Tab-separated table of C-alpha atoms in Angstrom:
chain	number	residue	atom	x	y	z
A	1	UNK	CA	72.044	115.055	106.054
A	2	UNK	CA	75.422	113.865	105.160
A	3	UNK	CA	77.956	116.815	103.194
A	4	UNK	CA	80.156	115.379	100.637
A	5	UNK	CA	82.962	117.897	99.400
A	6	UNK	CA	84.021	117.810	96.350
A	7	UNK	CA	88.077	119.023	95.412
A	8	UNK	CA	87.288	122.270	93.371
A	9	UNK	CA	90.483	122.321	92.398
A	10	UNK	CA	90.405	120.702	88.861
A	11	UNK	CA	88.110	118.543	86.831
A	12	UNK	CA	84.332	117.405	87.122
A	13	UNK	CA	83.327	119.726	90.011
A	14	UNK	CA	80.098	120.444	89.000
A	15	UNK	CA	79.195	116.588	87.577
A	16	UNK	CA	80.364	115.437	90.839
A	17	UNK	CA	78.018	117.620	93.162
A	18	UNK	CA	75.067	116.791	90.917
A	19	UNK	CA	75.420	113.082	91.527
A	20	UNK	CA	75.714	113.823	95.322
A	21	UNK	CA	72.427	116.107	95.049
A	22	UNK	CA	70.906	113.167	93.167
A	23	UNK	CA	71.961	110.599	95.908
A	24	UNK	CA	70.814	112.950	98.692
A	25	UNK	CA	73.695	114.310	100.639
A	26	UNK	CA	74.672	118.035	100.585
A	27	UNK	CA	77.421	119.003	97.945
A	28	UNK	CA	79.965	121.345	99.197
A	29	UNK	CA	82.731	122.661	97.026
A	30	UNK	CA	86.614	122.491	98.656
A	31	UNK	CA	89.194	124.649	97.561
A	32	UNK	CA	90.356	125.967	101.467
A	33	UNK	CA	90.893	123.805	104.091
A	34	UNK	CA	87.990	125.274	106.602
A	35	UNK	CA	86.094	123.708	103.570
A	36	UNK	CA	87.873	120.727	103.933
A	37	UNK	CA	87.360	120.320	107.902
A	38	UNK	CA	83.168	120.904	107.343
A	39	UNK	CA	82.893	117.939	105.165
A	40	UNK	CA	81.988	113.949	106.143
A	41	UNK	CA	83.131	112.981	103.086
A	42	UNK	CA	85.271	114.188	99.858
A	43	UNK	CA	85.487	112.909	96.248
A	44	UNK	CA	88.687	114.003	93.824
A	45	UNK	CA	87.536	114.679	90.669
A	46	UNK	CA	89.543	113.405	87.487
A	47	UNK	CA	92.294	116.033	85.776
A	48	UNK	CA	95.665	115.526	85.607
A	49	UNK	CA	97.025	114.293	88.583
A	50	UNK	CA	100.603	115.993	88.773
A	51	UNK	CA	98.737	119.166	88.244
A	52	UNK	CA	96.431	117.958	91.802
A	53	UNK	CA	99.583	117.564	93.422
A	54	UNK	CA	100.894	120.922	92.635
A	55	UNK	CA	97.749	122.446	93.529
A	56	UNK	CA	96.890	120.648	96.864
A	57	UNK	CA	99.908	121.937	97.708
A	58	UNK	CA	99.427	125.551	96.649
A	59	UNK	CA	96.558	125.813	98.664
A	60	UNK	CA	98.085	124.141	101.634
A	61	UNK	CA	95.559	121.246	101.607
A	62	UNK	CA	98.032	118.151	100.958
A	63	UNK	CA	98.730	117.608	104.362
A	64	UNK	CA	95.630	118.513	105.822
A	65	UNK	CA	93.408	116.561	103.441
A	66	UNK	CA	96.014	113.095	103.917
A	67	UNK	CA	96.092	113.294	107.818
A	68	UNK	CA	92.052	113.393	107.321
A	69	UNK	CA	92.197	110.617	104.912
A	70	UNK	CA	94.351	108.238	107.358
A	71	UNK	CA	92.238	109.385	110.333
A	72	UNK	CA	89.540	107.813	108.616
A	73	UNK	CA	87.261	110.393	106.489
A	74	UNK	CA	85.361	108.493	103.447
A	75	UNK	CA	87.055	109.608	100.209
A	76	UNK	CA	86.901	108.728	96.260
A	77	UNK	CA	88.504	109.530	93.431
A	78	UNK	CA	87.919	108.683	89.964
A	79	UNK	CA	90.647	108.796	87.177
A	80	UNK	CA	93.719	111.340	88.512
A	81	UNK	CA	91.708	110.393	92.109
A	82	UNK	CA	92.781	107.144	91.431
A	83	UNK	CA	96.234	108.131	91.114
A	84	UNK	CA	96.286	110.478	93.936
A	85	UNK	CA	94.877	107.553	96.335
A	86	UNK	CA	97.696	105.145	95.424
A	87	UNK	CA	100.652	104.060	97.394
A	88	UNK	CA	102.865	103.881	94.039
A	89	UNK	CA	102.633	105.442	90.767
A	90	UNK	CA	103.820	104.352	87.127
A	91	UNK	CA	104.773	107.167	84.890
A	92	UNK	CA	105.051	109.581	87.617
A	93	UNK	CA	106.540	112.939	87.228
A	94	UNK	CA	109.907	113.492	89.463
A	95	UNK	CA	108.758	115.046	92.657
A	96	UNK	CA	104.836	114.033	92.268
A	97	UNK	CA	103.234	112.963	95.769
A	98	UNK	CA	100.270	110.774	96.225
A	99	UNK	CA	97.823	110.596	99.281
A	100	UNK	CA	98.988	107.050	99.535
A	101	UNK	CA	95.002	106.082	101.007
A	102	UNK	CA	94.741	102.740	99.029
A	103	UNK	CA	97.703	99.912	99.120
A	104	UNK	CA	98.048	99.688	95.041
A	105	UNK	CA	100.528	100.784	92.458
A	106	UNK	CA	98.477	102.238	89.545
A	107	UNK	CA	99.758	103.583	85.958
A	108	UNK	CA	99.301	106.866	84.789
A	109	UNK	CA	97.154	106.916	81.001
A	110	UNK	CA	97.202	103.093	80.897
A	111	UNK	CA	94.432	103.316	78.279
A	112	UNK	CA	95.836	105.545	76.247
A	113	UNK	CA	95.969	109.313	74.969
A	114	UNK	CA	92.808	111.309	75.076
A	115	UNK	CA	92.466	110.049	71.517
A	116	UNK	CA	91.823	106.604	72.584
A	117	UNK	CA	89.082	107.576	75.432
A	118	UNK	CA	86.174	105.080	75.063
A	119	UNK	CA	83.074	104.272	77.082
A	120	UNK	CA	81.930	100.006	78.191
A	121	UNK	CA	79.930	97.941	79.911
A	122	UNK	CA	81.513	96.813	82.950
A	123	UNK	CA	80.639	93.928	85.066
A	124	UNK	CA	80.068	95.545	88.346
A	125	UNK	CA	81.500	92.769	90.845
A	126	UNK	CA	79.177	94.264	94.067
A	127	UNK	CA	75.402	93.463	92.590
A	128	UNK	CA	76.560	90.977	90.119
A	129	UNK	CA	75.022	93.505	86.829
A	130	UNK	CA	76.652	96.358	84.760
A	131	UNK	CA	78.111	99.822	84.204
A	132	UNK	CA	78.236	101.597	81.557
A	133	UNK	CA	81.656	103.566	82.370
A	134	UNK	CA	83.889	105.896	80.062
A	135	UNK	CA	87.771	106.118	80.269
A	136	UNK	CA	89.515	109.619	79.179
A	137	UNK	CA	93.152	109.288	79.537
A	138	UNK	CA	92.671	106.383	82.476
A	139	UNK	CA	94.776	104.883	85.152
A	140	UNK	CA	94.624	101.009	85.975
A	141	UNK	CA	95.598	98.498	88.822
A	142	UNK	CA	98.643	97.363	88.080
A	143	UNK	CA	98.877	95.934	91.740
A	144	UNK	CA	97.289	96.088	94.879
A	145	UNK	CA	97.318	94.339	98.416
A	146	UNK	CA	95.108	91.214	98.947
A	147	UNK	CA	93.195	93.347	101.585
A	148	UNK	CA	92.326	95.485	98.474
A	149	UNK	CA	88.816	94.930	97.039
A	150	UNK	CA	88.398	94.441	93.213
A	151	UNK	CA	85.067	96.178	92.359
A	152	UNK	CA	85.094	95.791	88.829
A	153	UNK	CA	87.972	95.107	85.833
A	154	UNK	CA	88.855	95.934	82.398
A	155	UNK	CA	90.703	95.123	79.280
A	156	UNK	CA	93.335	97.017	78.606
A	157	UNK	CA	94.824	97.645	74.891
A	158	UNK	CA	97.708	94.838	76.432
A	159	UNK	CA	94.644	92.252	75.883
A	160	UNK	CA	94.891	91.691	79.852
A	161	UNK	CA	91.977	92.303	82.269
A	162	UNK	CA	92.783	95.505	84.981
A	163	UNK	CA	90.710	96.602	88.383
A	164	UNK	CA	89.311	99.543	87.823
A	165	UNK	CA	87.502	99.939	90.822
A	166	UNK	CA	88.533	99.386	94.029
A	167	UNK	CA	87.659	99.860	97.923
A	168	UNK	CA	90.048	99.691	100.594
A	169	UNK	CA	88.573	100.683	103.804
A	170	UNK	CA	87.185	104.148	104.113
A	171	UNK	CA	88.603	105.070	100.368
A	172	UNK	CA	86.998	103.902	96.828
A	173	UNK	CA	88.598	104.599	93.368
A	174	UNK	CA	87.642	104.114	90.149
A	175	UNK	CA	90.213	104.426	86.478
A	176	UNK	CA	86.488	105.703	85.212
A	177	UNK	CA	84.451	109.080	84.957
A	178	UNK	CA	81.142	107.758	87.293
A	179	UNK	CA	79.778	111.033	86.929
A	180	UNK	CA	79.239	111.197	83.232
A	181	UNK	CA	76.597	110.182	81.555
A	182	UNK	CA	75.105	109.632	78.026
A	183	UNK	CA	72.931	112.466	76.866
A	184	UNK	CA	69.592	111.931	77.696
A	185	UNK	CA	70.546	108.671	79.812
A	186	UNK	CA	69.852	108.005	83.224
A	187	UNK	CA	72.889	108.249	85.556
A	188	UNK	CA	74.054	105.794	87.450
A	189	UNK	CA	75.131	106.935	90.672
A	190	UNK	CA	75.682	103.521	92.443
A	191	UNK	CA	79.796	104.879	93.014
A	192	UNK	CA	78.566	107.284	94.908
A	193	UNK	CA	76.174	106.018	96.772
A	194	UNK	CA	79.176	103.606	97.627
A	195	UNK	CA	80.509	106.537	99.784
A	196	UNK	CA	77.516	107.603	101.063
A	197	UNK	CA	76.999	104.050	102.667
A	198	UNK	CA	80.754	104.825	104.552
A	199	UNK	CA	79.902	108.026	106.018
């Protein structure tokens, strides 16, 4: 059985290893980097992503956790793992590092303030259906390399459609929380089981 780690540093930790329970892999929390080197696979939760930086660094895991990335380990992040997975950041803080995993140049709260979170149906691009996927404080596209793929888009509050979910190789990111559900809904775990299929 495949382990997926999930970055216990900030965000959806728990939400995140239920969905990876639910898809039948082994969740593993990482905060130390012998954690790190026992995984097949690790997902950054959402947060804020300057405040990822700073503590990837604290615990001594930046480096560590990018070489692993580039040498090829399965990864995803959704929301500030978007940003942490891009190449080039809008609206980023002086000093503020990225993993640099996907060939894109996102921007930070593209959607908005945390007042202007919302939740939509998406037309998920891979099966041809739906998602029902909620935005808190959410990166989008702005760019990416052709090599890129667009998994599913968005309309921003400029009136223009965005990716919001992309795959590039052995990393996926999404601008959305696929770990949250609707009370009492089913959840919809087809992100993950995206990077399940790469391990």
């Amino acid at each position: 059985m495949s382990t997926i780690g999930v970055l216990a540093l900030q965000g959806d930790v728990r939400e995140h290893a239920a969905a990876v329970e639910r898809i039948g892999a082994t969740p593993s929390r990482v905060r130390r980097l012998a954690e790190l080197e026992a995984v097949d696979a690790l997902i950054i939760p959402g947060g804020e992503s300057t405040t990822i930086d700073k503590l990837l660094r604290a615990f001594e895991l930046f480096e560590p956790l990018r070489d692993r990335i580039h040498a090829g380990m399965p990864v995803m992040g959704s929301c500030a793992g978007m940003i942490m997975l891009a190449t080039d950041i809008v609206g980023a803080i002086d000093g503020q590092r990225s993993l640099a995993a996907i060939p894109m140049t996102v921007r930070r709260n593209a959607f908005g303030r945390q007042v202007d979170s919302s939740e939509v149906e998406l037309a998920w691009i891979p099966d041809g259906s739906t998602m029902h996927a909620t935005f808190i404080r959410a990166p989008w596209v702005e760019s990416c390399d052709p090599s890129v793929e667009i998994l599913a888009t968005a309309t921003g509050p400029d009136g223009a459609a965005h990716p919001v979910a992309v795959r590039h190789g052995n990393a996926i990111a999404t601008s959305f929380h696929p770990e949250i559900a609707e009370p009492g809904a089913v959840h919809d775990d087809r992100v993950h089981r995206l990077l399940l299929e790469l391990v």
